[in-house]
Amino acid sequence: MLNEFVKKCYDEASDSMEGSVMFLDDALAHIRAGKANVRILDPVRIDYYGTMSPLANVATITTPDAKTISIQPWEKKMIPAIEKAILASSIGITPVNNGEVIRLCLPPVTEERRRQLVKTAGTSVEEAKVSIRNARRDAIDKLKKEQKNNGLPEDVEKDGEAEIQKLHDKFIHQVEEMFAAKEKEIMTV
């Protein structure tokens, strides 16, 4: 059973580390790996009756096959606005429409580009690891400060450090698994 203060530090570190993993998951989802993924459209905003809305709020987005994203606007008159927003975004794909549906055909990714994408993913992974390590350091510093200033027993402080280290190791392992999966996805032709 953890001391109340140790539990509080543990929970804060856990929340911070979980946030780092969620941020990494979102960053990796936006890396286009050659397969159609509707999340690459998350940054696209459409002027919908004077309000800038996410594309998913004005259309149904699907992936009919591995190389195509299909966008079915809820209102046909939104097609030009959606096309304009996609062209203005940093996605780099030209939309094609047939009057009812907009299609985004993903070009094949070259070997060189795949390697660049793996490096980009690796950078995001390293940032997540640094963030997790910082959360561990902050929690351990709080424990040491509490021991020094308020008389937290040394064995309780050491047990707390050990628990926070286990938490750190768990999240680092999770991040490495996410990277391995993304690398495999990117490098698979």
CSV table of C-alpha atoms in Angstrom, one decimal:
chain,number,residue,atom,x,y,z
A,1,MET,CA,0.0,0.0,0.0
A,2,LEU,CA,1.4,3.3,-1.1
A,3,ASN,CA,1.6,6.3,1.2
A,4,GLU,CA,-1.0,9.0,0.4
A,5,PHE,CA,1.6,11.5,-0.8
A,6,VAL,CA,3.4,8.8,-2.8
A,7,LYS,CA,0.1,7.8,-4.4
A,8,LYS,CA,-0.6,11.4,-5.4
A,9,CYS,CA,2.8,11.7,-7.0
A,10,TYR,CA,2.3,8.4,-8.8
A,11,ASP,CA,-1.1,9.4,-10.1
A,12,GLU,CA,0.2,12.8,-11.4
A,13,ALA,CA,3.1,11.0,-13.1
A,14,SER,CA,0.8,8.4,-14.6
A,15,ASP,CA,-1.6,11.1,-16.0
A,16,SER,CA,1.4,13.0,-17.5
A,17,MET,CA,2.8,9.9,-19.1
A,18,GLU,CA,-0.6,8.8,-20.4
A,19,GLY,CA,-1.0,12.3,-22.0
A,20,SER,CA,2.4,11.8,-23.7
A,21,VAL,CA,1.3,8.5,-25.1
A,22,MET,CA,-2.0,9.9,-26.3
A,23,PHE,CA,-0.2,12.8,-28.0
A,24,LEU,CA,2.2,10.4,-29.6
A,25,ASP,CA,-0.7,8.2,-30.9
A,26,ASP,CA,-2.2,11.3,-32.5
A,27,ALA,CA,1.1,12.4,-34.0
A,28,LEU,CA,1.7,8.9,-35.5
A,29,ALA,CA,-1.8,8.7,-36.9
A,30,HIS,CA,-1.2,11.8,-38.9
A,31,ILE,CA,1.9,10.3,-40.6
A,32,ARG,CA,0.7,9.0,-44.0
A,33,ALA,CA,2.1,5.5,-44.4
A,34,GLY,CA,0.8,4.7,-47.9
A,35,LYS,CA,-2.5,3.3,-46.6
A,36,ALA,CA,-5.6,5.4,-46.6
A,37,ASN,CA,-6.3,6.7,-43.1
A,38,VAL,CA,-9.1,9.2,-42.4
A,39,ARG,CA,-7.2,10.8,-39.6
A,40,ILE,CA,-4.9,12.6,-42.1
A,41,LEU,CA,-7.9,14.8,-42.7
A,42,ASP,CA,-8.3,15.9,-39.0
A,43,PRO,CA,-6.6,19.3,-39.5
A,44,VAL,CA,-8.9,20.2,-42.5
A,45,ARG,CA,-11.5,22.8,-41.5
A,46,ILE,CA,-14.5,23.8,-43.6
A,47,ASP,CA,-16.4,27.1,-43.5
A,48,TYR,CA,-19.8,25.7,-42.6
A,49,TYR,CA,-22.3,28.5,-42.4
A,50,GLY,CA,-19.8,30.9,-41.0
A,51,THR,CA,-18.2,28.5,-38.5
A,52,MET,CA,-14.9,26.7,-39.2
A,53,SER,CA,-15.8,23.1,-38.6
A,54,PRO,CA,-13.8,19.8,-38.8
A,55,LEU,CA,-14.4,18.0,-42.1
A,56,ALA,CA,-15.8,15.0,-40.2
A,57,ASN,CA,-18.6,17.4,-38.9
A,58,VAL,CA,-19.9,18.1,-42.4
A,59,ALA,CA,-19.3,14.8,-44.3
A,60,THR,CA,-19.0,11.1,-44.0
A,61,ILE,CA,-15.4,10.0,-44.5
A,62,THR,CA,-14.6,6.4,-45.4
A,63,THR,CA,-11.8,4.3,-46.9
A,64,PRO,CA,-13.3,2.1,-49.6
A,65,ASP,CA,-9.8,0.6,-50.3
A,66,ALA,CA,-6.2,0.9,-49.1
A,67,LYS,CA,-5.4,3.8,-51.5
A,68,THR,CA,-8.6,5.9,-51.5
A,69,ILE,CA,-10.4,8.1,-49.1
A,70,SER,CA,-14.0,8.9,-49.9
A,71,ILE,CA,-15.7,12.0,-48.6
A,72,GLN,CA,-19.5,12.1,-48.9
A,73,PRO,CA,-20.7,15.7,-47.9
A,74,TRP,CA,-24.0,15.8,-46.1
A,75,GLU,CA,-25.0,18.7,-48.4
A,76,LYS,CA,-24.0,18.7,-52.1
A,77,LYS,CA,-23.4,22.5,-52.0
A,78,MET,CA,-20.5,21.9,-49.6
A,79,ILE,CA,-18.4,20.0,-52.3
A,80,PRO,CA,-16.6,23.2,-53.6
A,81,ALA,CA,-15.8,24.4,-50.0
A,82,ILE,CA,-14.5,20.9,-49.0
A,83,GLU,CA,-12.3,20.8,-52.2
A,84,LYS,CA,-11.0,24.3,-51.5
A,85,ALA,CA,-10.1,23.4,-47.9
A,86,ILE,CA,-8.3,20.2,-48.9
A,87,LEU,CA,-6.3,22.0,-51.5
A,88,ALA,CA,-5.4,24.7,-49.0
A,89,SER,CA,-4.3,22.2,-46.3
A,90,SER,CA,-0.9,20.6,-46.0
A,91,ILE,CA,-2.1,17.1,-47.0
A,92,GLY,CA,-0.7,17.4,-50.5
A,93,ILE,CA,-3.4,15.4,-52.3
A,94,THR,CA,-5.6,16.8,-55.0
A,95,PRO,CA,-9.3,15.9,-54.5
A,96,VAL,CA,-11.4,14.5,-57.4
A,97,ASN,CA,-15.2,14.9,-57.3
A,98,ASN,CA,-18.0,13.4,-59.4
A,99,GLY,CA,-20.7,15.8,-58.2
A,100,GLU,CA,-21.7,13.7,-55.2
A,101,VAL,CA,-18.5,12.2,-53.7
A,102,ILE,CA,-15.0,13.6,-53.3
A,103,ARG,CA,-12.2,11.0,-53.7
A,104,LEU,CA,-8.6,11.4,-52.5
A,105,CYS,CA,-6.3,8.9,-54.3
A,106,LEU,CA,-3.2,8.4,-52.2
A,107,PRO,CA,-0.1,8.2,-54.4
A,108,PRO,CA,2.3,5.3,-53.8
A,109,VAL,CA,5.1,6.2,-51.3
A,110,THR,CA,8.7,5.8,-52.5
A,111,GLU,CA,11.3,3.9,-50.5
A,112,GLU,CA,13.1,7.1,-49.7
A,113,ARG,CA,9.9,8.8,-48.5
A,114,ARG,CA,9.2,5.8,-46.3
A,115,ARG,CA,12.6,6.2,-44.6
A,116,GLN,CA,11.8,9.9,-44.1
A,117,LEU,CA,8.5,9.0,-42.5
A,118,VAL,CA,10.1,6.5,-40.2
A,119,LYS,CA,12.6,9.2,-39.1
A,120,THR,CA,9.7,11.6,-38.5
A,121,ALA,CA,7.9,8.9,-36.4
A,122,GLY,CA,11.2,8.3,-34.6
A,123,THR,CA,11.4,12.0,-33.7
A,124,SER,CA,7.9,12.0,-32.3
A,125,VAL,CA,8.7,8.8,-30.3
A,126,GLU,CA,11.8,10.3,-28.8
A,127,GLU,CA,9.8,13.5,-27.8
A,128,ALA,CA,7.3,11.2,-26.1
A,129,LYS,CA,10.1,9.3,-24.3
A,130,VAL,CA,11.6,12.6,-23.1
A,131,SER,CA,8.2,13.7,-21.8
A,132,ILE,CA,7.8,10.4,-19.9
A,133,ARG,CA,11.2,10.7,-18.4
A,134,ASN,CA,10.5,14.3,-17.3
A,135,ALA,CA,7.3,13.1,-15.6
A,136,ARG,CA,9.3,10.5,-13.8
A,137,ARG,CA,12.0,13.0,-12.7
A,138,ASP,CA,9.4,15.5,-11.5
A,139,ALA,CA,7.6,12.8,-9.4
A,140,ILE,CA,10.9,11.6,-7.9
A,141,ASP,CA,12.0,15.1,-7.1
A,142,LYS,CA,8.7,15.7,-5.3
A,143,LEU,CA,9.2,12.6,-3.2
A,144,LYS,CA,12.8,13.6,-2.3
A,145,LYS,CA,11.6,17.1,-1.4
A,146,GLU,CA,8.8,15.7,0.8
A,147,GLN,CA,11.3,13.4,2.5
A,148,LYS,CA,13.7,16.3,3.2
A,149,ASN,CA,11.2,18.9,4.2
A,150,ASN,CA,8.3,17.0,5.8
A,151,GLY,CA,9.8,13.9,7.1
A,152,LEU,CA,8.5,11.3,4.6
A,153,PRO,CA,10.2,8.0,5.8
A,154,GLU,CA,13.1,7.1,3.6
A,155,ASP,CA,11.9,3.6,2.9
A,156,VAL,CA,8.5,5.0,1.8
A,157,GLU,CA,10.3,7.4,-0.5
A,158,LYS,CA,12.4,4.6,-2.0
A,159,ASP,CA,9.3,2.4,-2.5
A,160,GLY,CA,7.6,5.3,-4.2
A,161,GLU,CA,10.7,5.8,-6.5
A,162,ALA,CA,10.6,2.1,-7.4
A,163,GLU,CA,6.9,2.3,-8.3
A,164,ILE,CA,7.3,5.4,-10.4
A,165,GLN,CA,10.3,3.7,-12.2
A,166,LYS,CA,8.0,0.7,-12.9
A,167,LEU,CA,5.4,3.1,-14.3
A,168,HIS,CA,8.0,4.8,-16.4
A,169,ASP,CA,9.3,1.4,-17.8
A,170,LYS,CA,5.7,0.4,-18.7
A,171,PHE,CA,5.0,3.6,-20.6
A,172,ILE,CA,8.4,3.5,-22.4
A,173,HIS,CA,7.7,0.0,-23.5
A,174,GLN,CA,4.3,1.0,-24.8
A,175,VAL,CA,5.8,3.9,-26.8
A,176,GLU,CA,8.4,1.5,-28.3
A,177,GLU,CA,5.7,-1.0,-29.3
A,178,MET,CA,3.7,1.9,-30.9
A,179,PHE,CA,6.9,2.9,-32.9
A,180,ALA,CA,7.5,-0.7,-34.0
A,181,ALA,CA,4.0,-1.0,-35.2
A,182,LYS,CA,4.1,2.3,-37.1
A,183,GLU,CA,7.5,1.5,-38.6
A,184,LYS,CA,6.2,-1.8,-39.8
A,185,GLU,CA,3.1,-0.1,-41.3
A,186,ILE,CA,5.2,2.5,-43.0
A,187,MET,CA,7.7,0.1,-44.5
A,188,THR,CA,5.1,-2.4,-45.7
A,189,VAL,CA,4.6,-1.9,-49.4
